[in-house]
Amino acid sequence: IINFFGLFWLFFGECKGLSFFDKIRLSLKSFSIQRFWSVIFRKIKIRKKEFNSINTHKEINFSDYFVSNNEFENCISENIIKHIPESVFTKEPSSAEDGIWIGFDIYNSKKADLISRYTSGKNGKWYSVQHGGGYDQYLVFPHEKMEYEVSDGFVSWGWASKNSSKLTFLPSPHLVNLRKMNVDSRQKKQILYISTEHFAYFLRLHSTLRPELQFSYLREQANFIANLSEEVSKDFVFRASIQFGWNNLEYLKREDRLPKTISSINEDIFSRILKARLVVVDHLATSYMESFALNIPTILYFKEEMFGYSAKFKPYLMSLKEVGIYHEDSFSAVRFLNENYHKIEDWWASEKVQNRIQDFLSEYGRVNENWFVAWKSFSDQLLHPTF
């Protein structure tokens, strides 16, 4: 697979929504016969060096380089060579490939060396890509800035930042693929509630759920469930979150608020979303944007003190509040659901609601059927930049 990467000046790694075929089509113009032969000859050269290095490695005597002064050091001297991976002695240092890598898999340690080699040449570049929600929405979201500051460029799903000129906004292939599913929620019954859970200890500056607010968050959940009408409760499904030690399900059980139907974290979330007549999300994340893209009726609620949002994001959030999509607490959200349960599809299909959804997605999750044209233009610009 490493040889395969080397055949292109431009290569797409992890980009949410791009299929293998999409990546090949976008990279095709950058294929080079010259690079092909360069990769072959370099591989032969590396194999030859590895063979010679292995033979040299077998003859290494650590005691020739290390003088032992006690019993522990004697033990180290006799055994350390046996326990150092052979690749330490045989692997050639990374050599530059001089290419452009597009993707967020730089954060995958298994690929970090490969990507750094691919992009470390004179003209090598790495463009990171948005891979979820929260970007440009949270009040404090440090890894967003890290992603577009440490990379040579950043592809967003629509938003731009006045603090950086590195951003390129393109339609999200992931959200476009969801929109193509064309879900008809009128034929569904389930009310899907998507929860979250965060670390038990404060480990970074991030305006998401802090440890001291976790129980307040759980009380909001319990209140929402407790105030569901009997009719709504019959079709209510609670989607559990990754467990970080808060025992949220045990808390709901103790409060006698545990839903009858619980969706396991091991179950694919999309399999549940596609069965839903309505989705309820109680936090800032990716799920509500995916639900928007699927055009499934959605209710979003959370308190600002639990999930702080940016000044730029606030008008967009308040526009959703005006039409009943966003609510500032569980009381408002559950009351709206109970009152509109029988006409939820009509509410969602109304022109006013649909316009707000489209306005929101145009900024934070662009859905465009001609997305490939935009990505192709972006690829061509990288290969043949104009100044």
XYZ file of C-alpha atoms in Angstrom:
387
model
C 0.000 0.000 0.000
C 2.957 2.323 0.642
C 4.131 1.736 -2.934
C 0.636 2.614 -4.108
C 0.734 6.004 -2.316
C 3.997 6.845 -4.015
C 2.496 6.685 -7.510
C 0.587 9.958 -7.023
C 1.683 13.518 -6.338
C -1.703 14.011 -4.683
C -3.253 11.423 -2.395
C -6.455 11.337 -0.342
C -6.265 9.604 3.022
C -9.070 9.604 5.604
C -11.763 11.995 4.358
C -15.184 11.266 5.795
C -17.570 10.289 3.021
C -14.997 9.732 0.265
C -15.023 6.202 -1.122
C -11.870 4.498 -2.401
C -13.132 5.072 -5.953
C -13.713 8.790 -5.229
C -10.139 9.129 -3.961
C -8.688 7.479 -7.054
C -10.728 9.721 -9.360
C -9.579 12.828 -7.497
C -5.933 11.717 -7.519
C -5.791 10.366 -11.069
C -4.361 13.492 -12.711
C -1.385 13.360 -10.372
C -0.284 9.874 -11.456
C 3.337 9.876 -12.615
C 5.371 7.194 -14.430
C 8.511 8.901 -13.148
C 7.303 8.472 -9.554
C 6.385 4.861 -10.311
C 9.947 3.929 -11.306
C 11.372 6.006 -8.478
C 9.322 3.990 -5.975
C 10.434 0.665 -7.499
C 14.155 1.539 -7.460
C 13.959 2.961 -3.940
C 12.250 -0.200 -2.682
C 14.992 -2.386 -4.188
C 17.620 -0.155 -2.577
C 15.920 -0.375 0.837
C 15.661 -4.192 0.637
C 19.393 -4.388 -0.093
C 20.213 -2.142 2.866
C 17.928 -4.130 5.161
C 19.695 -7.378 4.164
C 23.133 -5.917 4.918
C 21.894 -4.294 8.159
C 20.430 -7.556 9.449
C 23.766 -9.323 8.950
C 25.586 -6.493 10.732
C 23.038 -6.496 13.545
C 23.689 -10.186 14.267
C 27.348 -9.392 14.944
C 26.723 -6.496 17.366
C 28.190 -6.986 20.842
C 26.701 -4.429 23.200
C 29.517 -4.858 25.734
C 31.900 -3.306 23.219
C 29.998 -0.020 23.590
C 28.801 -0.194 27.188
C 31.025 -0.764 30.250
C 29.108 -2.449 33.072
C 29.726 -1.310 36.645
C 27.303 -3.508 38.592
C 25.175 -6.636 38.390
C 22.134 -4.805 36.967
C 24.216 -3.248 34.185
C 25.755 -6.643 33.432
C 22.238 -8.021 32.961
C 21.363 -5.128 30.649
C 24.554 -5.565 28.636
C 23.909 -9.261 28.066
C 20.234 -8.994 27.102
C 19.353 -5.606 25.652
C 20.287 -6.405 22.052
C 18.040 -9.474 22.141
C 15.019 -7.375 23.088
C 15.386 -4.381 20.778
C 13.170 -4.792 17.684
C 15.244 -5.654 14.642
C 13.544 -2.852 12.701
C 15.437 -0.328 14.845
C 18.637 -1.474 13.149
C 17.280 -2.257 9.714
C 14.700 0.397 8.887
C 15.977 3.176 6.677
C 15.133 6.693 7.893
C 12.127 8.166 6.144
C 12.920 9.717 2.785
C 10.853 12.507 1.312
C 8.204 11.651 -1.283
C 7.462 15.292 -2.126
C 3.686 14.889 -2.411
C 0.411 16.365 -1.152
C -1.603 14.352 1.373
C -5.226 15.268 2.114
C -6.864 13.689 5.146
C -7.154 13.672 8.925
C -5.327 10.349 9.410
C -2.148 12.185 10.474
C -3.541 11.626 13.981
C -3.332 7.866 13.458
C 0.095 6.900 14.809
C 0.239 3.912 12.455
C 0.233 6.257 9.468
C 2.112 9.225 10.922
C 5.530 8.160 9.616
C 4.133 7.345 6.178
C 2.380 10.703 5.877
C 5.354 12.680 7.192
C 7.550 10.945 4.592
C 5.012 11.591 1.841
C 4.766 15.311 2.603
C 8.266 16.226 3.793
C 9.839 16.949 0.403
C 10.562 20.417 -0.906
C 7.020 20.834 -2.233
C 5.325 18.401 0.147
C 2.126 19.507 1.895
C -0.509 18.128 4.230
C -4.132 19.314 4.220
C -6.291 18.282 7.153
C -10.038 17.697 6.738
C -13.004 18.245 9.052
C -14.248 14.923 10.378
C -17.153 15.781 12.666
C -19.248 18.455 14.352
C -18.359 21.163 16.859
C -15.995 23.060 14.559
C -16.576 26.814 14.728
C -19.442 26.112 17.151
C -17.874 25.579 20.577
C -16.755 28.601 22.560
C -13.433 26.873 23.254
C -12.370 24.127 20.856
C -8.539 23.979 20.857
C -8.012 21.011 18.545
C -9.887 22.873 15.790
C -7.255 25.602 15.738
C -4.457 23.059 16.101
C -5.699 21.228 13.021
C -5.624 24.225 10.727
C -2.516 25.824 12.239
C -0.177 22.808 12.120
C -1.304 21.754 8.637
C -0.652 23.505 5.326
C -4.399 23.859 4.814
C -7.734 22.746 6.198
C -10.938 21.655 4.447
C -14.090 22.634 6.355
C -17.698 21.620 5.725
C -18.665 25.221 5.015
C -17.464 27.566 7.736
C -14.516 29.947 7.506
C -12.438 31.729 10.133
C -11.237 35.313 10.081
C -8.209 34.135 12.090
C -6.795 31.915 9.354
C -6.376 32.040 5.592
C -5.657 28.304 5.413
C -9.302 27.233 5.298
C -11.068 25.957 2.202
C -14.777 25.233 2.534
C -16.206 22.406 0.448
C -19.419 20.348 0.514
C -19.242 17.400 2.915
C -19.297 14.072 0.999
C -20.363 12.404 4.245
C -23.465 14.569 4.626
C -24.225 14.337 0.893
C -24.219 10.535 1.154
C -26.665 10.752 4.047
C -28.977 13.082 2.135
C -29.117 10.551 -0.723
C -30.712 8.024 1.628
C -33.902 10.090 1.340
C -35.452 8.812 4.561
C -39.246 9.036 4.895
C -39.807 9.533 8.618
C -43.596 9.344 8.203
C -43.330 5.564 8.012
C -41.341 5.358 11.273
C -42.438 5.265 14.896
C -39.346 5.475 17.098
C -38.349 8.595 19.015
C -34.554 8.270 19.271
C -32.760 10.095 22.098
C -28.977 10.413 21.580
C -27.012 11.018 24.781
C -23.342 11.634 25.547
C -20.866 11.227 28.372
C -17.537 12.927 29.003
C -14.342 12.316 30.899
C -14.510 12.081 34.674
C -11.461 14.336 34.942
C -10.780 17.745 33.423
C -7.995 17.146 30.921
C -8.138 20.007 28.406
C -9.579 23.459 27.846
C -12.740 22.711 25.916
C -16.194 24.218 26.428
C -17.952 20.886 26.526
C -19.398 19.013 29.491
C -17.086 19.461 32.493
C -16.924 16.893 35.317
C -18.701 19.113 37.855
C -21.661 19.505 35.469
C -22.106 15.825 34.601
C -24.771 15.228 37.262
C -26.664 18.362 36.233
C -26.605 16.987 32.697
C -27.961 13.627 33.926
C -30.742 15.420 35.808
C -31.711 17.129 32.547
C -31.958 13.706 30.904
C -34.021 12.327 33.777
C -36.346 15.335 33.639
C -36.884 14.965 29.893
C -37.754 11.276 30.226
C -39.954 11.831 33.287
C -42.106 14.392 31.491
C -42.711 12.457 28.283
C -46.372 11.804 27.661
C -47.456 8.188 27.972
C -48.083 8.036 24.239
C -44.587 9.278 23.351
C -42.940 7.003 25.937
C -44.195 3.893 24.141
C -41.955 4.613 21.142
C -39.039 6.172 23.046
C -35.542 4.701 22.492
C -32.568 5.898 24.559
C -29.158 5.587 22.903
C -26.466 5.038 25.534
C -23.059 6.674 25.162
C -19.447 5.621 25.588
C -18.903 4.878 29.268
C -16.467 7.091 31.196
C -17.404 5.899 34.667
C -20.430 8.095 35.419
C -22.845 5.138 35.399
C -25.485 7.239 33.663
C -27.822 4.298 33.089
C -27.594 3.339 36.762
C -28.422 6.941 37.665
C -31.536 6.903 35.484
C -32.522 3.541 36.940
C -32.111 4.844 40.493
C -34.249 7.859 39.630
C -36.840 5.494 38.136
C -36.333 7.176 34.767
C -34.642 4.366 32.839
C -36.337 4.028 29.421
C -37.869 0.705 28.475
C -35.810 0.508 25.275
C -32.072 1.175 25.326
C -29.868 1.166 22.244
C -26.387 -0.202 22.949
C -23.294 1.866 22.192
C -22.112 -1.155 20.194
C -25.049 -0.777 17.818
C -24.390 1.348 14.743
C -25.977 4.731 15.397
C -27.123 5.112 11.786
C -29.126 1.911 11.939
C -31.101 3.563 14.751
C -31.330 7.000 13.161
C -32.745 5.476 9.981
C -35.512 3.846 12.031
C -36.419 7.093 13.782
C -39.473 9.240 13.294
C -37.792 11.938 15.391
C -34.269 12.395 16.776
C -33.569 14.189 20.071
C -29.971 15.273 20.785
C -28.961 16.830 24.115
C -25.453 18.092 23.282
C -23.283 19.761 20.641
C -21.830 17.045 18.420
C -22.023 15.540 14.936
C -25.265 13.577 15.366
C -27.706 16.469 15.057
C -26.005 17.697 11.863
C -26.232 14.202 10.385
C -29.900 14.114 11.314
C -30.355 17.487 9.585
C -28.658 16.122 6.458
C -30.990 13.121 6.488
C -33.839 15.636 6.880
C -35.279 13.713 9.822
C -37.290 15.793 12.332
C -34.839 16.790 15.054
C -35.032 18.444 18.462
C -31.790 19.789 19.906
C -31.503 20.946 23.504
C -28.728 21.793 25.973
C -27.851 24.495 28.474
C -25.176 26.983 27.472
C -23.367 26.442 30.781
C -22.867 22.794 29.829
C -21.934 23.251 26.174
C -20.607 26.754 25.638
C -20.943 28.054 22.091
C -19.134 30.774 20.158
C -20.464 34.260 19.444
C -20.425 33.479 15.732
C -22.447 30.299 16.212
C -25.071 31.905 18.470
C -27.202 33.568 15.719
C -27.435 30.253 13.864
C -28.468 28.463 17.040
C -31.023 31.139 17.905
C -32.501 30.884 14.406
C -33.136 27.196 15.140
C -34.692 28.152 18.466
C -37.181 30.482 16.768
C -38.731 27.564 14.858
C -38.702 25.046 17.718
C -35.640 22.992 16.767
C -33.298 24.208 19.518
C -34.343 24.511 23.172
C -32.324 25.863 26.073
C -33.397 23.214 28.591
C -35.162 19.874 28.936
C -38.468 21.395 30.112
C -38.912 23.394 26.921
C -37.810 20.504 24.689
C -40.091 17.852 26.180
C -43.061 20.223 26.286
C -42.602 20.986 22.585
C -42.390 17.273 21.769
C -45.534 16.390 23.718
C -47.525 19.222 22.158
C -46.406 18.534 18.583
C -46.113 14.753 18.613
C -49.036 14.184 16.221
C -47.958 16.871 13.758
C -44.188 16.549 13.978
C -43.771 15.779 10.251
C -45.890 18.770 9.220
C -43.880 21.017 11.530
C -40.587 19.773 10.101
C -41.736 20.006 6.478
C -42.923 23.593 6.870
C -41.187 26.160 4.686
C -39.957 28.144 7.662
C -38.264 25.160 9.327
C -36.756 23.856 6.093
C -35.327 27.288 5.256
C -33.650 27.490 8.670
C -32.170 24.021 8.231
C -30.776 24.913 4.808
C -29.331 28.193 6.109
C -27.681 26.318 8.953
C -26.220 23.599 6.728
C -24.932 26.119 4.191
C -22.618 27.401 6.936
C -21.835 24.288 8.984
C -22.497 21.273 6.778
C -22.805 21.967 3.067
C -24.883 19.416 1.202
C -24.407 19.749 -2.551
C -25.143 17.027 -5.099
C -22.340 18.457 -7.267
C -19.819 18.068 -4.429
C -17.395 16.095 -6.612
C -16.980 19.034 -9.010
C -15.980 21.266 -6.086
C -13.507 18.713 -4.727
C -12.072 18.140 -8.220
C -11.547 21.870 -8.660
C -9.791 21.963 -5.277
C -7.538 19.051 -6.313
C -6.654 20.687 -9.625
C -5.801 23.935 -7.851
C -3.365 22.089 -5.572
C -1.679 20.445 -8.552
C -1.566 23.627 -10.639
C -1.676 26.588 -8.220
C -2.324 30.062 -9.581
C -0.965 33.077 -7.784
